Short mmCIF file of C-alpha atoms and ligand atoms in Angstrom, two decimals:
data_model
loop_
_atom_site.label_atom_id
_atom_site.label_comp_id
_atom_site.label_asym_id
_atom_site.label_seq_id
_atom_site.Cartn_x
_atom_site.Cartn_y
_atom_site.Cartn_z
CA MET J 1 -14.30 -3.97 -17.11
CA LEU J 2 -13.28 -1.04 -19.61
CA ARG J 3 -15.21 1.02 -17.89
CA ARG J 4 -13.29 1.23 -14.73
CA GLN J 5 -10.22 1.66 -16.40
CA ALA J 6 -11.53 4.89 -18.26
CA PHE J 7 -12.57 5.98 -14.81
CA ALA J 8 -9.10 5.17 -13.64
CA ARG J 9 -7.74 6.79 -16.26
CA PHE J 10 -9.64 9.95 -15.53
CA ASN J 11 -10.36 9.59 -12.52
CA CYS J 12 -9.66 13.16 -11.59
CA ILE J 13 -12.38 15.13 -13.28
CA ILE J 14 -14.50 11.70 -12.61
CA THR J 15 -17.67 12.94 -11.44
CA PRO J 16 -20.32 11.80 -8.38
CA LYS J 17 -22.04 10.33 -10.67
CA ALA J 18 -19.68 8.17 -11.71
CA ILE J 19 -17.75 7.42 -8.60
CA THR J 20 -21.06 6.37 -6.91
CA ARG J 21 -21.24 3.48 -10.23
CA SER J 22 -16.84 3.06 -10.16
CA LYS J 23 -16.01 -0.50 -7.84
CA TYR J 24 -13.32 0.30 -7.01
CA SER J 25 -12.98 4.30 -6.75
CA THR J 26 -10.18 5.86 -7.96
CA VAL J 27 -11.12 9.46 -6.43
CA SER J 28 -9.23 11.11 -3.18
CA GLY J 29 -8.52 14.58 -1.64
CA SER J 30 -12.31 15.31 -2.04
CA ASP J 31 -11.25 17.62 0.81
CA VAL J 32 -9.28 19.62 -2.26
CA ALA J 33 -10.22 22.90 -3.63
CA ARG J 34 -10.19 22.06 -7.86
CA THR J 35 -8.54 25.09 -9.28
CA LYS J 36 -6.62 26.10 -12.32
CA VAL J 37 -2.84 26.11 -10.89
CA PRO J 38 -2.01 29.79 -10.43
CA PHE J 39 1.20 29.48 -12.04
CA LYS J 40 3.20 28.56 -15.40
CA ASN J 41 7.31 28.40 -14.22
CA ILE J 42 9.05 25.10 -12.25
CA THR J 43 12.09 25.00 -11.68
CA ILE J 44 13.30 21.39 -11.13
CA PHE J 45 16.96 19.99 -9.21
CA GLY J 46 18.62 16.98 -10.01
CA SER J 47 17.94 15.22 -13.37
CA GLY J 48 18.50 11.67 -12.61
CA MET J 49 15.43 9.63 -13.62
CA MET J 50 13.13 11.72 -11.45
CA GLY J 51 14.10 14.70 -12.26
CA SER J 52 13.84 14.15 -15.64
CA GLY J 53 10.68 12.45 -15.92
CA ILE J 54 9.04 14.90 -13.69
CA ALA J 55 10.58 17.79 -15.64
CA GLN J 56 9.37 16.01 -19.20
CA VAL J 57 5.33 15.49 -17.58
CA SER J 58 5.33 18.78 -15.82
CA ALA J 59 7.12 20.26 -20.28
CA ALA J 60 4.35 18.35 -21.48
CA ASN J 61 1.77 19.49 -19.91
CA GLU J 62 2.42 23.72 -20.78
CA TYR J 63 4.95 24.18 -17.75
CA HIS J 64 8.73 25.73 -18.70
CA VAL J 65 11.22 24.30 -16.25
CA ASN J 66 14.25 24.92 -15.48
CA LEU J 67 16.14 22.05 -14.94
CA VAL J 68 19.18 21.70 -13.01
CA ASP J 69 21.94 19.27 -12.22
CA LEU J 70 25.90 20.27 -11.78
CA ASN J 71 27.37 19.69 -14.39
CA LYS J 72 26.79 19.39 -18.51
CA GLY J 73 27.50 16.06 -18.78
CA ALA J 74 24.67 14.75 -16.29
CA LEU J 75 22.06 17.26 -17.93
CA ASP J 76 23.60 15.69 -21.79
CA ARG J 77 21.82 12.34 -20.69
CA SER J 78 19.00 13.32 -18.48
CA GLN J 79 17.99 15.50 -22.63
CA GLN J 80 19.01 12.09 -24.00
CA TYR J 81 17.01 10.10 -21.49
CA ILE J 82 13.78 13.01 -22.35
CA LEU J 83 14.36 11.98 -25.58
CA SER J 84 13.51 8.22 -25.97
CA SER J 85 11.36 8.96 -23.42
CA LEU J 86 9.04 11.44 -26.01
CA LYS J 87 10.27 9.13 -28.86
CA ARG J 88 7.92 6.30 -27.04
CA ILE J 89 5.10 9.03 -26.41
CA ALA J 90 4.96 10.85 -30.34
CA ARG J 91 4.65 7.48 -31.52
CA LYS J 92 1.57 6.28 -30.25
CA LYS J 93 0.03 9.87 -30.14
CA THR J 94 0.47 9.72 -34.62
CA THR J 95 1.79 7.60 -37.02
CA ASP J 96 2.64 11.05 -39.29
CA GLU J 97 6.53 11.55 -38.77
CA ARG J 98 6.52 15.67 -38.71
CA MET J 99 3.16 15.83 -36.14
CA GLN J 100 5.79 13.02 -33.84
CA THR J 101 8.77 15.49 -34.12
CA ASN J 102 6.10 18.83 -33.63
CA TYR J 103 5.34 17.10 -30.49
CA ILE J 104 8.80 16.54 -29.02
CA ASP J 105 10.22 19.69 -29.54
CA GLU J 106 7.83 21.42 -28.46
CA VAL J 107 8.14 19.53 -25.26
CA LEU J 108 11.76 20.41 -25.45
CA SER J 109 11.73 23.08 -26.63
CA ARG J 110 9.68 23.95 -23.04
CA ILE J 111 12.90 22.81 -21.12
CA ASN J 112 15.82 25.13 -20.62
CA PHE J 113 18.74 22.36 -19.32
CA THR J 114 21.14 24.02 -16.43
CA THR J 115 23.63 24.60 -14.41
CA GLU J 116 23.12 28.24 -13.13
CA SER J 117 20.48 27.40 -9.69
CA GLU J 118 20.53 31.30 -8.93
CA HIS J 119 18.79 32.18 -12.23
CA ALA J 120 16.76 29.88 -12.53
CA VAL J 121 15.16 29.61 -8.87
CA ALA J 122 15.14 33.05 -9.04
CA SER J 123 12.17 33.18 -11.92
CA SER J 124 10.29 29.81 -10.34
CA ASP J 125 6.77 29.84 -9.11
CA MET J 126 8.17 26.63 -7.71
CA VAL J 127 10.63 24.30 -7.22
CA ILE J 128 10.86 20.89 -6.86
CA GLU J 129 14.05 18.62 -5.71
CA ALA J 130 15.22 15.18 -7.24
CA VAL J 131 18.43 15.04 -5.61
CA VAL J 132 20.21 12.81 -3.61
CA GLU J 133 18.63 10.93 -0.79
CA ASN J 134 20.33 11.75 1.94
CA ILE J 135 18.63 14.69 4.49
CA GLU J 136 21.77 17.24 4.82
CA ILE J 137 22.25 17.17 0.88
CA LYS J 138 18.05 18.30 1.15
CA GLN J 139 18.66 21.12 4.10
CA ASN J 140 21.22 22.58 2.28
CA LEU J 141 20.40 22.80 -1.46
CA PHE J 142 17.12 24.18 0.41
CA LYS J 143 18.82 26.56 3.00
CA SER J 144 20.53 28.39 -0.21
CA LEU J 145 17.33 28.73 -2.20
CA ASP J 146 14.99 30.57 0.84
CA PRO J 147 16.61 33.89 0.33
CA MET J 148 16.78 33.51 -3.49
CA ALA J 149 13.30 32.58 -3.97
CA SER J 150 9.91 34.75 -4.14
CA PRO J 151 8.36 34.12 -0.70
CA GLN J 152 4.96 33.03 -2.86
CA THR J 153 7.76 30.19 -4.58
CA LEU J 154 6.39 26.82 -3.82
CA PHE J 155 9.50 24.20 -1.99
CA VAL J 156 9.08 20.48 -2.65
CA SER J 157 10.53 17.60 -1.81
CA ASN J 158 10.26 14.08 -4.33
CA THR J 159 11.68 12.04 -1.41
CA SER J 160 11.38 8.85 -1.69
CA SER J 161 11.29 7.83 2.51
CA LEU J 162 12.46 10.88 4.09
CA LYS J 163 9.98 13.54 5.56
CA ILE J 164 9.43 16.05 4.65
CA LYS J 165 9.17 18.98 7.44
CA ASP J 166 13.22 17.15 8.38
CA ILE J 167 13.94 18.30 5.02
CA PHE J 168 13.32 21.80 5.12
CA ARG J 169 14.00 22.17 8.73
CA ASP J 170 16.30 25.20 7.73
CA VAL J 171 13.84 27.26 5.79
CA SER J 172 12.63 30.02 7.03
CA GLU J 173 9.18 30.28 8.86
CA LYS J 174 7.18 31.96 6.55
CA ARG J 175 8.67 29.10 4.07
CA LYS J 176 7.67 26.71 6.36
CA GLU J 177 3.84 27.72 4.89
CA ARG J 178 4.70 26.91 1.18
CA ILE J 179 5.85 23.27 1.62
CA GLY J 180 5.27 20.29 0.70
CA GLY J 181 5.66 16.67 -1.09
CA LEU J 182 4.99 15.15 -4.62
CA HIS J 183 6.06 11.63 -4.46
CA PHE J 184 6.76 10.56 -8.54
CA PHE J 185 6.58 7.03 -9.29
CA ASN J 186 9.45 5.26 -12.16
CA PRO J 187 8.79 5.63 -15.24
CA VAL J 188 7.30 8.71 -14.53
CA PRO J 189 6.17 9.44 -17.46
CA GLN J 190 4.12 5.93 -17.58
CA MET J 191 3.76 5.51 -14.09
CA LYS J 192 -0.25 7.60 -12.99
CA LEU J 193 0.50 7.72 -9.37
CA LEU J 194 1.77 10.23 -7.70
CA GLU J 195 1.04 10.52 -3.24
CA VAL J 196 1.06 14.41 -2.36
CA ILE J 197 1.98 15.14 1.44
CA LYS J 198 1.33 18.05 3.19
CA THR J 199 2.86 18.82 6.63
CA ASP J 200 1.84 20.43 9.47
CA THR J 201 3.34 24.31 8.52
CA THR J 202 1.86 23.62 4.78
CA LYS J 203 -0.98 26.21 3.87
CA GLN J 204 -3.92 24.51 2.96
CA GLU J 205 -4.17 26.63 -0.12
CA VAL J 206 -0.61 25.30 -0.91
CA PHE J 207 -1.45 21.75 -1.06
CA ASP J 208 -4.86 22.73 -2.81
CA THR J 209 -1.97 23.88 -5.77
CA LEU J 210 -0.19 20.74 -5.31
CA PHE J 211 -3.07 18.44 -5.61
CA ASN J 212 -4.02 20.03 -8.64
CA TYR J 213 -0.31 20.59 -10.20
CA GLY J 214 -0.41 16.48 -10.20
CA VAL J 215 -4.00 16.25 -11.52
CA SER J 216 -2.73 18.92 -14.02
CA VAL J 217 0.37 16.51 -15.46
CA GLY J 218 -2.06 13.41 -15.26
CA LYS J 219 -1.26 11.91 -11.76
CA VAL J 220 -3.55 10.34 -10.00
CA CYS J 221 -3.46 11.51 -6.91
CA VAL J 222 -3.05 10.21 -3.58
CA VAL J 223 -2.78 12.35 -0.36
CA CYS J 224 -0.80 10.67 3.10
CA LYS J 225 0.60 11.60 5.94
CA ASP J 226 4.08 13.47 6.48
CA MET J 227 5.37 9.48 7.42
CA PRO J 228 8.50 7.92 6.61
CA GLY J 229 7.87 5.98 2.91
CA PHE J 230 4.33 7.71 2.49
CA ILE J 231 1.89 5.03 0.70
CA VAL J 232 3.89 2.80 -1.54
CA ASN J 233 8.02 2.70 -0.31
CA ARG J 234 6.20 2.07 3.15
CA LEU J 235 4.75 -0.96 1.83
CA LEU J 236 7.15 -2.48 -1.53
CA VAL J 237 9.95 -1.41 0.35
CA PRO J 238 9.33 -3.88 3.01
CA TYR J 239 8.19 -6.27 0.57
CA MET J 240 11.39 -6.06 -1.51
CA LEU J 241 13.66 -6.41 1.45
CA GLU J 242 11.69 -9.64 2.32
CA ALA J 243 12.88 -11.43 -1.15
CA VAL J 244 15.92 -10.62 -0.91
CA LYS J 245 15.93 -11.76 2.13
CA MET J 246 14.62 -15.01 0.80
CA LEU J 247 16.93 -15.19 -2.07
CA GLU J 248 19.78 -15.70 1.17
CA ARG J 249 18.19 -18.31 3.22
CA GLY J 250 17.54 -20.19 -0.11
CA ASP J 251 14.11 -20.72 -0.18
CA ALA J 252 14.04 -19.76 -3.97
CA SER J 253 16.35 -18.07 -7.35
CA ALA J 254 15.98 -14.71 -8.14
CA LYS J 255 13.99 -16.00 -11.71
CA ASP J 256 11.84 -18.36 -9.67
CA ILE J 257 10.66 -15.21 -6.85
CA ASP J 258 9.97 -13.16 -9.43
CA ILE J 259 8.06 -15.00 -11.84
CA ALA J 260 5.93 -15.85 -8.94
CA MET J 261 4.53 -12.37 -8.05
CA LYS J 262 4.05 -11.71 -11.80
CA TYR J 263 2.98 -14.47 -12.16
CA GLY J 264 1.00 -15.77 -9.09
CA ALA J 265 0.46 -11.68 -8.10
CA GLY J 266 -0.34 -10.10 -10.72
CA TYR J 267 2.86 -7.16 -10.53
CA PRO J 268 4.30 -6.17 -13.86
CA MET J 269 7.77 -7.06 -12.05
CA GLY J 270 8.84 -9.31 -9.70
CA PRO J 271 10.60 -7.68 -7.32
CA PHE J 272 14.58 -8.48 -7.81
CA GLU J 273 13.67 -7.31 -11.34
CA LEU J 274 12.19 -3.78 -9.86
CA LEU J 275 15.60 -3.50 -7.45
CA ASP J 276 17.49 -3.03 -10.89
CA TYR J 277 15.23 -1.08 -11.95
CA VAL J 278 15.50 1.13 -8.96
CA GLY J 279 18.19 0.95 -8.43
CA LEU J 280 19.83 -1.26 -5.89
CA ASP J 281 22.08 1.94 -4.18
CA THR J 282 18.12 3.52 -3.88
CA THR J 283 16.42 0.66 -1.65
CA TYR J 284 19.52 -0.35 0.22
CA PHE J 285 20.09 3.38 1.65
CA VAL J 286 16.44 4.08 1.94
CA ALA J 287 16.30 0.79 4.64
CA LYS J 288 20.00 1.87 6.01
CA GLY J 289 18.05 4.82 7.12
CA TRP J 290 15.16 3.83 7.90
CA TYR J 291 16.75 0.42 9.92
CA GLU J 292 19.47 3.42 11.41
CA ASP J 293 18.16 6.69 11.38
CA SER J 294 14.10 7.53 10.80
CA GLU J 295 11.12 6.68 12.81
CA ILE J 296 10.71 3.22 11.91
CA GLN J 297 13.82 1.95 13.07
CA LYS J 298 14.75 -1.22 14.17
CA MET J 299 12.39 -2.56 12.82
CA GLU J 300 13.63 -6.55 11.64
CA LEU J 301 11.18 -5.66 8.67
CA VAL J 302 13.34 -2.41 7.52
CA LYS J 303 16.93 -4.13 8.48
CA PRO J 304 18.80 -4.41 5.05
CA PRO J 305 20.02 -7.84 3.84
CA SER J 306 23.74 -8.47 3.77
CA VAL J 307 23.58 -9.87 0.11
CA LEU J 308 22.04 -6.33 -0.82
CA LYS J 309 24.45 -4.67 1.15
CA LYS J 310 27.46 -6.55 0.11
CA LEU J 311 26.12 -6.15 -3.91
CA VAL J 312 26.01 -2.58 -3.57
CA GLU J 313 29.16 -1.78 -2.06
CA ALA J 314 30.03 -3.69 -5.50
CA GLY J 315 29.24 -1.37 -7.27
CA ASN J 316 26.49 -3.70 -9.30
CA LEU J 317 23.32 -1.33 -8.50
CA GLY J 318 21.30 -2.99 -10.98
CA ILE J 319 20.05 -1.33 -15.03
CA LYS J 320 22.15 1.78 -13.95
CA SER J 321 25.76 -0.19 -13.83
CA GLY J 322 25.17 -3.19 -16.23
CA LYS J 323 25.12 -5.93 -13.13
CA GLY J 324 22.87 -5.72 -9.86
CA PHE J 325 20.65 -9.00 -8.94
CA TYR J 326 21.05 -10.19 -13.30
CA GLU J 327 22.82 -9.05 -16.18
CA HIS J 328 21.82 -5.76 -18.32
CA ARG J 329 23.25 -5.27 -20.84
CA LYS J 330 24.68 -1.88 -20.98
N1 CAA X 1 8.52 6.78 -20.44
C1 CAA X 1 7.36 6.62 -21.44
N2 CAA X 1 6.57 5.95 -21.73
C2 CAA X 1 7.31 4.33 -21.21
C3 CAA X 1 8.18 4.42 -20.45
C4 CAA X 1 9.49 5.61 -20.33
N3 CAA X 1 10.26 5.68 -19.84
N4 CAA X 1 8.94 3.32 -19.83
C5 CAA X 1 7.54 2.53 -20.53
N5 CAA X 1 6.86 3.78 -21.30
C6 CAA X 1 5.85 2.71 -21.29
C7 CAA X 1 5.77 1.75 -22.77
O1 CAA X 1 5.68 3.28 -23.51
C8 CAA X 1 4.23 1.34 -22.89
O2 CAA X 1 3.91 2.15 -23.61
P1 CAA X 1 2.54 0.68 -23.59
O3 CAA X 1 1.83 0.00 -22.83
O4 CAA X 1 1.09 1.83 -23.89
O5 CAA X 1 2.90 0.74 -25.16
C9 CAA X 1 4.63 0.89 -21.00
O6 CAA X 1 5.05 1.38 -20.82
C10 CAA X 1 4.62 -0.93 -21.42
O7 CAA X 1 6.23 -0.42 -21.66
P2 CAA X 1 7.42 -1.93 -22.14
O8 CAA X 1 6.27 -2.36 -22.87
O9 CAA X 1 8.86 -1.36 -23.22
O10 CAA X 1 7.97 -2.55 -20.99
P3 CAA X 1 6.34 -2.75 -19.71
O11 CAA X 1 6.07 -3.73 -20.25
O12 CAA X 1 8.25 -4.31 -19.02
O13 CAA X 1 6.54 -2.21 -19.04
C11 CAA X 1 7.72 -0.41 -16.64
C12 CAA X 1 8.18 -1.21 -18.19
C13 CAA X 1 6.31 0.37 -17.41
C14 CAA X 1 8.29 -0.21 -16.13
C15 CAA X 1 6.45 -1.69 -16.33
O14 CAA X 1 7.39 -2.44 -15.90
C16 CAA X 1 6.24 -1.50 -14.48
O15 CAA X 1 5.37 -0.63 -14.76
N6 CAA X 1 6.50 -1.94 -13.77
C17 CAA X 1 7.37 -1.72 -12.84
C18 CAA X 1 7.60 -0.35 -12.12
C19 CAA X 1 6.94 0.32 -10.25
O16 CAA X 1 7.08 -0.64 -9.60
N7 CAA X 1 7.69 1.70 -10.10
C20 CAA X 1 7.88 1.94 -9.32
C21 CAA X 1 9.28 1.52 -8.66
S1 CAA X 1 9.12 2.00 -7.01
C22 CAA X 1 9.27 4.33 -7.45
O17 CAA X 1 10.21 4.56 -8.47
C23 CAA X 1 9.06 4.95 -5.77
C24 CAA X 1 10.79 4.98 -5.45
O18 CAA X 1 10.86 6.36 -4.78
C25 CAA X 1 12.39 4.99 -6.01
#
């Protein structure tokens, strides 16, 4: 068991001998050319939980990051979020308070919190968007960034539900060779998984670089086709919606469903805890988008339950608003 955990932890540098010994191998991307990522400068758009987390893990692994948002208030909140996450990590690294502070300062020194997108993008080797899950906003963002960026710059989306190809509809044909998906999980510093997505226009060397970047920031990388929801959300979202439908029918309470899935299936959080954690609006808009617009439309499995719609419309979005399926102390 211990050995399996150790392999999972270092899966990306696992040796062939070790692979045969591991019953449940976590190795993916065997056709990826493993090379050092040939750059250090990254710009991330969107300083919410996902963007902040991606900035943090990148900076902690020696990348220089511009974290861009529309206003200073959002960037200040992001800085606080990253600081509190770094404190948790620093405390685990060492009990020496001076070394903790040094570690935190060093990581933060590699993040430039800015509202100046043009300057940030012009000097970046990779641009990752983690903005709101709205296809038009993402399309317009990349369309406007395309002429500002170097022809070599990689354009990447952290979308959780949209097709990568659709997001980059309006960039130049040349740029379409340099696009891809990197789907992180919340909380990014703690969740080990990264889904890496290649479109039918992505060059193999670009995909290899994205995969190797994932490895370099300590993630376990899996490869997935460019389809809505990729692997995890395609399975996780219907599961959470099904839980809400159970609640609507009165089959069981939210609390009992959560307890059941934690203690009966070994999940770290029950579906309602997870809905509140991720944000009810996030899951609602993913489900709505899939049901109405995407290639998996009209599947009953992804029909947004009315309880979820009502909560979102009332502004009860989960932890971030103080109330979702549960009450949360601010
Ligand atoms: N930064 C750094 N470390 C963090 C952290 C953060 N923001 N949040 C939690 N941690 C660490 C803690 O320090 C702690 O570490 P140790 O075990 O080494 O002490 C560990 O995570 C556990 O944290 P806690 O003890 O505070 O709380 P917990 O045991 O309840 O775990 C949790 C919290 C990690 C969030 C856990 O409940 C969990 O894994 N939940 C499921 C999360 C999940 O499913 N995420 C995916 C959501 S879907 C998604 O993200 C996709 C999308 O597109 C929206």
